[in-house]
Structures are given as C-alpha cells and as structure tokens.
Amino acid sequence: VSSTPQQNGAVILFKMRDGATWRNDLNGRCPDLKFNGFAWTLRNPGETVCENEQSLRVLRSGEVCTLGKFTQITPARGAKPM
C-alpha cells in the first residue's frame, strides 16, 4: 500500500496492492502530512483501517490526524463493474 497526501493535508490517496485507489477525506486538515509523512499502529486482529476511527501521527511534528470517509476512486484490477 502506498499513500500520498493531497490538498494541503485534507486528503490522503491510498493505492492498494490490488490496484484499487481509495481517497480519504480527513476529519479536519493535517497540513504537516505534506512534508513529513506519517506512522500509525493498527490495533485490531484483522489489521483493518476504519473510516472515522483510525488516527495517524505525523513523523516530525507529532501532529495527530483522524481519517474521515473513504471513497473508492478506481476499482481493483479484474474487478467487475457494478
């Protein structure tokens, strides 16, 4: 999985291993993401990420940001259209 902050820390795009791209509109802006990257710890058995529940920490500044709603931008490779 790769991630790219967008729109001055208001959005993160996640590119999944299966080719899907997901957009997350953060709960509030997280401007330090653009320059410093982030770290997070998944604390559930399935290591899943849930909208409006997961937080992340910006590496250099320590700023804490919370994920908002996820929207799928592109489907997984080989996925059938709905």
C-alpha angles and dihedrals in degrees: 000000000000127000134201125191113226139185097025095304099317096106138032122199115210119201109200128210090247091059097257119133121211127190121210119197102207122227094252128342123302103192097174090065091076093066108022112037123221146251131211140177121221108215103185131090095248094044089230126160117226127198117246091013109065122083129193134197124227108234105230104025099037090227110162118219131183125219117240131190121341121221123186111233100179128012126240117274109276094014115145116239116250 
